[in-house]
Amino acid sequence: MNLVVQKYGGSSLADAERMRYVAARVADRRARGHALVVVVSAMGDTTDALIALARQVTDHPEDREMDLLLATGEVVSCTLLAMALRAQGVPARSFTGAQAGILTDRVHGRARILRIKPARIWQALEQQEVAIVAGFQGITAGTDITTLGRGGSDTTAVALAAALGAPMCEIYTDVEGVFTCDPRLEPRARRLPEISYEEMLEMASQGARVMHPRAVELGAIYGVPILVASSFTDAPGTIIHGASAMEPTNKVRGISHDMDVAKVTALGLPDRPGVAARLFAALEAAHVAADAIVQNASVHGPETDLTFTVRKDDLQRAVAAVEPALAAVGARGLQTNEALGKVSIVGTGVLNTPGYAARMFRTLSEAGINIELITTSEIRITCMVDRDRVPEAVRALHAAFELERPEALGT
Ligand code: ASP
Ligand code: MG
């Protein structure tokens, strides 16, 4: 059937003119013989506006009401795009997430997709219609509407591509693809023609905002290649896919950064079983996710320090959650720093290649930037630094790893 699943982000659908432009792109693609399923985000800043509206009504909106409210943003987009397509002579039909058969768990605000029953989508496609699907939402077994978390339309698109067996999922946004670092910080940043799921996942979860990490994860699990490209131009974009070469390139592919990190250090914790468990149970109960977690070896007697990082917005909740636990275990105190950011170098083989860590730390030291905390994965090294120094750190690392130069191998 030559099926393709596309997704257009909020800025690509910001007003009627952009909507007509996207409709024309979809129409053009269909004229070239493709069957299309198009997933849409809410127009422009609609989701933020709806959240602000709820806050004007109450400080504590119920999760269920919030989800039903936010889901309307994407419903507006999908109906208007269907109308715009029909106005251009293209048969199209809009569907809410529920109508598209997207079944989720009951965790409002960050629901997970359990199953997709796309009967109505197939029906539309069989009738030669373009199926337009409201992103970011689904329905529970109990018929409550849920949302998938901010940026969740990417996840809808990749999940639908997997469920429909589409050979490719195309994500159209306001940037031209995945870059070696944020081009707003470093104009010499290069677009990567391709990147592996693993590398993209590390980039996305370490702050690169182009794609929702859960969508990348789904792409990897179901083997759906994802194209990220601009809806504003015809530039080629970046393809996220499985390993393309036998031997990984052993090279830093990109630098990601995040400006919203806070650090919590619990001082003088008794060094015995159950202390960390207690602390993190408290965080779990407060729904706070810790990112980096580091516990020191206790060298001075039976005491240890434990540091973890959270999103800046979560700091107050994290402190409120762990304070009673710390008092209960007899910790000596608590220190916080909410003015941190992180920079990461990402690339297959980074940790297995001697020299990358040294070069990263040397580069930061030469720039006079102090490292607060270091964490690693097999394909990433991350340093927490003062938030104010993050842009400088990104630029220095981009230069040190020569990312402005096109790659010699592979791509
Ligand atoms: N409209 C939602 C948001 O702004 C979902 C999305 O755009 O993917 O987070
Ligand atoms: Mg959005």
Coordinates of C-alpha atoms and ligand atoms in Angstrom, one line a residue:
M1 CA 0.0 0.0 0.0
N2 CA 3.0 2.3 0.2
L3 CA 2.0 3.6 3.6
V4 CA 3.7 6.4 5.4
V5 CA 3.0 7.8 8.8
Q6 CA 3.8 11.5 9.2
K7 CA 3.7 13.8 12.2
Y8 CA 3.5 17.6 12.2
G9 CA 4.4 19.5 15.4
G10 CA 2.7 22.5 16.9
S11 CA 4.7 25.2 15.2
S12 CA 4.1 23.6 11.8
L13 CA 0.4 24.0 12.4
A14 CA 0.4 27.3 14.3
D15 CA -2.2 29.1 12.2
A16 CA -4.6 28.7 9.2
E17 CA -1.9 29.5 6.7
R18 CA 0.5 26.9 8.1
M19 CA -2.4 24.4 8.2
R20 CA -3.1 25.0 4.5
Y21 CA 0.6 24.7 3.7
V22 CA 0.8 21.3 5.6
A23 CA -2.3 20.2 3.8
A24 CA -0.6 21.0 0.5
R25 CA 2.4 19.0 1.5
V26 CA 0.3 16.0 2.4
A27 CA -1.7 16.3 -0.8
D28 CA 1.5 16.4 -2.8
R29 CA 2.7 13.3 -1.1
R30 CA -0.5 11.5 -1.8
A31 CA -0.4 12.5 -5.4
R32 CA 2.9 10.7 -5.6
G33 CA 1.1 7.5 -4.7
H34 CA 1.4 7.2 -0.9
A35 CA -1.3 6.2 1.6
L36 CA -1.0 8.6 4.5
V37 CA -1.7 8.6 8.2
V38 CA -0.9 12.1 9.6
V39 CA -0.5 12.6 13.3
V40 CA -0.8 16.2 14.6
S41 CA 0.2 18.2 17.7
A42 CA -1.9 21.0 19.1
M43 CA -1.6 24.3 17.2
G44 CA 1.3 26.5 18.3
D45 CA 1.4 27.1 22.1
T46 CA -2.2 25.7 22.6
T47 CA -1.2 23.2 25.2
D48 CA 0.6 25.8 27.3
A49 CA -2.4 28.1 27.0
L50 CA -4.8 25.3 28.1
I51 CA -2.6 24.6 31.1
A52 CA -2.5 28.3 32.0
L53 CA -6.3 28.4 31.7
A54 CA -6.7 25.5 34.1
R55 CA -4.4 27.2 36.6
Q56 CA -6.5 30.3 36.5
V57 CA -9.4 28.2 37.7
T58 CA -7.7 26.2 40.3
D59 CA -4.3 25.4 41.8
H60 CA -5.1 21.8 41.9
P61 CA -6.8 20.6 38.7
E62 CA -7.7 17.0 38.7
D63 CA -5.5 14.8 36.5
R64 CA -8.5 13.3 34.7
E65 CA -10.0 16.7 33.9
M66 CA -6.6 18.0 32.9
D67 CA -6.1 15.2 30.3
L68 CA -9.5 15.7 28.8
L69 CA -8.8 19.4 28.6
L70 CA -5.3 19.1 27.0
A71 CA -6.5 16.4 24.5
T72 CA -8.8 19.0 23.0
G73 CA -5.7 20.8 21.6
E74 CA -4.9 18.0 19.2
V75 CA -8.5 17.4 18.4
V76 CA -8.7 21.0 17.1
S77 CA -5.7 20.4 14.9
C78 CA -6.8 17.2 13.4
T79 CA -10.3 18.4 12.4
L80 CA -8.9 21.6 10.8
L81 CA -6.2 19.7 8.9
A82 CA -8.9 17.3 7.6
M83 CA -11.0 20.3 6.5
A84 CA -8.0 22.0 4.8
L85 CA -7.3 18.8 2.9
R86 CA -10.9 18.4 1.7
A87 CA -10.8 22.0 0.7
Q88 CA -7.9 21.1 -1.6
G89 CA -9.8 18.2 -3.0
V90 CA -8.2 15.5 -1.0
P91 CA -10.4 13.0 0.9
A92 CA -9.4 13.1 4.5
R93 CA -10.9 12.1 7.9
S94 CA -9.9 13.1 11.4
F95 CA -9.8 10.8 14.4
T96 CA -9.2 11.4 18.1
G97 CA -6.7 9.1 19.7
A98 CA -9.6 7.1 21.1
Q99 CA -11.2 6.7 17.7
A100 CA -7.8 5.7 16.3
G101 CA -7.9 2.8 18.8
I102 CA -5.0 4.0 21.0
L103 CA -5.5 2.2 24.3
T104 CA -3.4 3.3 27.3
D105 CA -3.0 2.6 30.9
R106 CA -4.7 4.9 33.5
V107 CA -1.7 7.1 34.5
H108 CA -3.1 10.5 33.6
G109 CA -0.6 13.0 32.3
R110 CA 2.0 10.4 31.3
A111 CA 0.0 7.4 30.1
R112 CA 1.7 4.6 28.3
I113 CA 0.2 3.0 25.1
L114 CA -0.8 -0.6 25.8
R115 CA -2.3 -1.5 22.5
I116 CA -3.5 0.0 19.2
K117 CA -6.6 -1.3 17.5
P118 CA -6.5 0.8 14.3
A119 CA -9.7 -0.6 12.6
R120 CA -11.0 2.8 11.7
I121 CA -7.7 3.9 10.4
W122 CA -7.5 0.9 8.1
Q123 CA -11.1 1.6 7.0
A124 CA -10.2 5.2 6.1
L125 CA -7.1 4.1 4.2
E126 CA -9.1 1.5 2.3
Q127 CA -11.5 4.3 1.2
Q128 CA -8.4 6.2 -0.1
E129 CA -8.7 8.8 2.6
V130 CA -5.9 10.4 4.4
A131 CA -6.3 9.5 8.1
I132 CA -5.6 12.5 10.4
V133 CA -5.0 11.4 14.0
A134 CA -4.9 13.6 17.1
G135 CA -1.5 13.0 18.7
F136 CA -0.6 12.8 22.4
Q137 CA -3.7 11.1 23.6
G138 CA -5.4 7.8 24.1
I139 CA -8.2 6.1 26.0
T140 CA -8.3 3.7 29.0
A141 CA -10.2 0.5 29.2
G142 CA -12.6 2.5 31.4
T143 CA -13.1 5.0 28.5
D144 CA -11.3 7.9 30.2
I145 CA -9.2 10.1 28.0
T146 CA -5.4 10.2 28.8
T147 CA -2.4 12.1 27.6
L148 CA 1.0 10.7 27.0
G149 CA 3.1 13.5 28.5
R150 CA 4.5 16.7 27.0
G151 CA 5.8 16.2 23.5
G152 CA 3.9 12.9 23.3
S153 CA 2.6 13.2 19.7
D154 CA 6.0 11.9 18.5
T155 CA 5.2 8.7 20.5
T156 CA 1.7 8.5 18.9
A157 CA 3.2 8.7 15.5
V158 CA 5.9 6.0 16.0
A159 CA 3.5 3.7 17.8
L160 CA 1.0 4.0 14.9
A161 CA 3.7 3.4 12.4
A162 CA 4.6 0.2 14.3
A163 CA 1.0 -0.9 14.6
L164 CA 0.3 -0.3 11.0
G165 CA 3.5 -1.9 9.8
A166 CA 4.5 1.4 8.0
P167 CA 8.1 1.2 6.7
M168 CA 8.9 4.7 7.9
C169 CA 7.7 7.4 10.3
E170 CA 8.4 11.0 9.3
I171 CA 8.4 13.6 12.0
Y172 CA 8.1 17.2 10.7
T173 CA 9.1 20.0 13.0
D174 CA 10.7 23.5 13.0
V175 CA 14.3 22.3 12.9
E176 CA 16.1 20.7 10.0
G177 CA 17.0 17.5 11.8
V178 CA 19.3 16.3 14.5
F179 CA 22.4 18.5 14.9
T180 CA 25.9 17.8 16.4
C181 CA 24.7 20.3 19.1
D182 CA 22.1 22.9 19.5
P183 CA 22.7 25.3 16.5
R184 CA 21.4 28.2 18.6
L185 CA 24.4 27.8 20.9
E186 CA 27.0 26.9 18.1
P187 CA 26.4 28.1 14.6
R188 CA 29.0 25.6 13.3
A189 CA 26.7 22.7 14.4
R190 CA 26.2 20.3 11.6
R191 CA 23.1 18.3 10.7
L192 CA 23.7 14.6 11.1
P193 CA 22.4 12.7 8.0
E194 CA 21.8 9.7 10.2
I195 CA 22.1 8.6 13.8
S196 CA 21.4 5.3 15.6
Y197 CA 18.5 4.8 17.9
E198 CA 20.8 4.4 20.9
E199 CA 22.7 7.6 20.2
M200 CA 19.5 9.5 19.6
L201 CA 18.0 8.1 22.8
E202 CA 21.0 9.3 24.8
M203 CA 20.9 12.7 23.1
A204 CA 17.1 13.1 23.6
S205 CA 17.1 12.0 27.3
Q206 CA 20.1 14.2 28.0
G207 CA 18.4 17.3 26.8
A208 CA 18.3 17.4 23.0
R209 CA 14.7 18.5 22.5
V210 CA 14.2 17.5 18.9
M211 CA 12.4 14.2 19.7
H212 CA 10.5 12.6 22.5
P213 CA 12.8 9.9 24.1
R214 CA 9.8 7.5 24.3
A215 CA 9.2 7.8 20.6
V216 CA 12.9 6.9 19.9
E217 CA 12.6 3.9 22.2
L218 CA 9.5 2.7 20.4
G219 CA 11.3 3.1 17.1
A220 CA 14.2 1.0 18.3
I221 CA 11.9 -1.8 19.8
Y222 CA 9.8 -2.1 16.6
G223 CA 12.5 -1.3 14.1
V224 CA 10.7 1.7 12.7
P225 CA 13.1 4.1 11.0
I226 CA 12.3 7.7 11.9
L227 CA 13.0 10.7 9.7
V228 CA 13.2 14.0 11.5
A229 CA 13.0 17.0 9.1
S230 CA 11.7 20.5 8.8
S231 CA 8.1 21.2 7.6
F232 CA 9.3 24.6 6.6
T233 CA 11.9 23.5 4.0
D234 CA 12.6 20.6 1.8
A235 CA 16.0 19.9 3.4
P236 CA 16.8 16.2 3.8
G237 CA 16.6 15.8 7.6
T238 CA 18.1 13.1 9.8
I239 CA 17.3 9.4 9.7
I240 CA 17.2 7.6 13.0
H241 CA 17.7 3.9 12.5
G242 CA 19.5 0.7 13.6
A243 CA 23.3 0.3 13.2
S244 CA 24.2 0.9 9.6
A245 CA 27.8 -0.2 9.8
M246 CA 29.2 -3.5 11.1
E247 CA 31.8 -1.7 13.2
P248 CA 30.6 1.3 15.2
T249 CA 32.3 4.5 14.1
N250 CA 33.8 5.1 17.6
K251 CA 33.3 8.7 17.4
V252 CA 31.6 11.4 19.3
R253 CA 28.4 12.1 17.2
G254 CA 27.0 15.0 19.2
I255 CA 26.9 17.1 22.3
S256 CA 23.6 17.4 24.2
H257 CA 22.8 19.8 27.0
D258 CA 20.2 20.5 29.6
M259 CA 19.9 23.8 31.5
D260 CA 17.5 22.6 34.2
V261 CA 19.3 20.4 36.6
A262 CA 19.2 20.6 40.4
K263 CA 21.4 18.6 42.7
V264 CA 20.6 17.2 46.2
T265 CA 23.3 15.9 48.5
A266 CA 22.4 14.0 51.6
L267 CA 25.3 14.3 54.0
G268 CA 26.5 11.8 56.6
L269 CA 24.1 9.0 55.9
P270 CA 24.6 5.9 58.0
D271 CA 26.3 3.2 55.8
R272 CA 24.0 0.3 56.3
P273 CA 21.4 -1.6 54.2
G274 CA 18.1 0.1 53.5
V275 CA 19.1 3.8 53.7
A276 CA 19.2 4.4 49.9
A277 CA 16.0 2.3 49.5
R278 CA 14.2 4.5 52.0
L279 CA 15.3 7.7 50.4
F280 CA 14.3 6.6 46.9
A281 CA 11.0 5.2 48.1
A282 CA 10.2 8.7 49.4
L283 CA 11.1 10.1 46.0
E284 CA 9.0 7.5 44.2
A285 CA 6.0 8.3 46.4
A286 CA 6.4 12.0 45.4
H287 CA 6.6 11.0 41.7
V288 CA 10.0 12.6 41.4
A289 CA 12.5 10.9 39.0
A290 CA 16.2 11.1 40.0
D291 CA 18.5 11.3 37.0
A292 CA 22.1 10.8 38.2
I293 CA 22.6 9.0 41.4
V294 CA 26.1 8.9 43.1
Q295 CA 26.9 7.4 46.5
N296 CA 30.4 7.9 47.8
A297 CA 32.5 5.1 49.3
S298 CA 32.6 5.7 53.0
V299 CA 36.2 6.2 53.9
H300 CA 35.8 8.0 57.2
G301 CA 33.9 5.6 59.3
P302 CA 30.4 4.2 58.8
E303 CA 29.0 7.3 57.1
T304 CA 28.5 8.2 53.4
D305 CA 27.2 11.0 51.3
L306 CA 24.7 10.5 48.5
T307 CA 24.0 12.8 45.7
F308 CA 21.3 12.8 43.1
T309 CA 20.0 15.2 40.5
V310 CA 16.5 16.0 39.5
R311 CA 14.8 18.5 37.2
K312 CA 15.0 22.0 38.6
D313 CA 11.2 22.1 38.7
D314 CA 11.1 19.0 40.9
L315 CA 13.6 20.3 43.5
Q316 CA 11.1 21.5 46.1
R317 CA 9.1 18.4 45.9
A318 CA 12.2 16.2 46.1
V319 CA 13.5 18.0 49.2
A320 CA 10.1 17.9 50.9
A321 CA 9.9 14.2 50.1
V322 CA 13.4 13.2 51.4
E323 CA 13.6 15.4 54.5
P324 CA 11.5 13.2 56.7
A325 CA 13.4 10.1 55.5
L326 CA 16.7 11.7 56.2
A327 CA 15.7 12.7 59.7
A328 CA 14.4 9.2 60.3
V329 CA 17.8 7.6 59.4
G330 CA 19.8 10.2 61.3
A331 CA 21.5 11.9 58.4
R332 CA 23.7 14.9 59.1
G333 CA 22.2 17.3 56.6
L334 CA 21.1 18.2 53.2
Q335 CA 22.6 20.5 50.6
T336 CA 21.1 21.6 47.3
N337 CA 22.2 23.4 44.3
E338 CA 19.6 24.5 41.8
A339 CA 21.8 26.3 39.4
L340 CA 23.2 23.4 37.4
G341 CA 23.1 22.2 33.9
K342 CA 24.6 19.2 32.1
V343 CA 26.6 18.6 29.0
S344 CA 27.1 15.2 27.4
I345 CA 29.2 13.8 24.7
V346 CA 27.4 11.0 22.9
G347 CA 28.6 8.4 20.5
T348 CA 28.9 4.6 20.1
G349 CA 32.1 3.5 21.7
V350 CA 32.7 6.6 23.6
L351 CA 33.3 4.9 26.9
N352 CA 35.3 2.1 25.4
T353 CA 37.7 4.4 23.6
P354 CA 40.5 5.6 25.9
G355 CA 41.0 9.3 25.5
Y356 CA 37.5 10.6 25.1
A357 CA 36.9 11.1 28.8
A358 CA 40.3 12.7 29.2
R359 CA 39.7 15.1 26.3
M360 CA 36.3 16.1 27.6
F361 CA 37.6 16.9 31.1
R362 CA 40.7 18.6 29.8
T363 CA 38.5 20.8 27.5
L364 CA 36.3 21.9 30.5
S365 CA 39.3 22.5 32.7
E366 CA 41.0 24.7 30.0
A367 CA 37.8 26.7 29.9
G368 CA 38.0 27.1 33.7
I369 CA 34.7 25.2 34.1
N370 CA 34.3 23.2 37.3
I371 CA 32.7 19.7 37.0
E372 CA 30.2 19.0 39.8
L373 CA 29.3 15.5 39.0
I374 CA 30.2 12.9 36.3
T375 CA 28.0 10.1 35.0
T376 CA 28.4 7.7 32.1
S377 CA 26.7 5.2 30.0
E378 CA 28.3 2.9 27.5
I379 CA 27.9 5.6 24.8
R380 CA 27.8 8.8 26.8
I381 CA 29.8 10.9 29.3
T382 CA 27.9 13.6 31.1
C383 CA 29.3 16.4 33.3
M384 CA 27.1 18.6 35.5
V385 CA 28.4 22.1 35.6
D386 CA 27.2 25.6 36.6
R387 CA 24.2 26.4 34.4
D388 CA 25.7 29.7 33.3
R389 CA 28.7 27.9 31.9
V390 CA 26.7 25.4 29.8
P391 CA 26.7 27.3 26.5
E392 CA 30.4 27.8 26.8
A393 CA 31.0 24.2 27.6
V394 CA 29.0 23.1 24.6
R395 CA 31.0 25.3 22.3
A396 CA 34.3 24.2 23.7
L397 CA 33.4 20.5 23.4
H398 CA 32.1 20.9 19.9
A399 CA 35.4 22.4 18.9
A400 CA 37.5 19.9 20.9
F401 CA 35.8 16.9 19.2
E402 CA 36.0 18.6 15.8
L403 CA 32.3 18.2 15.2
E404 CA 32.1 21.0 12.7
R405 CA 34.0 18.7 10.3
P406 CA 32.0 16.3 8.2
E407 CA 32.6 12.7 9.1
A408 CA 35.2 10.8 7.1
L409 CA 33.6 7.4 7.6
G410 CA 30.1 6.1 7.3
T411 CA 27.7 9.0 6.6
Ligands
ASP1 N1 0.7 19.3 22.5 C1 1.5 18.5 23.4 C2 2.6 19.3 23.9 O1 2.7 20.5 23.6 C3 2.0 17.3 22.7 C4 2.9 17.5 21.6 O2 3.1 18.6 21.1 O3 3.5 16.5 21.1 O4 3.3 18.8 24.7
MG2 MG 3.5 21.0 21.3

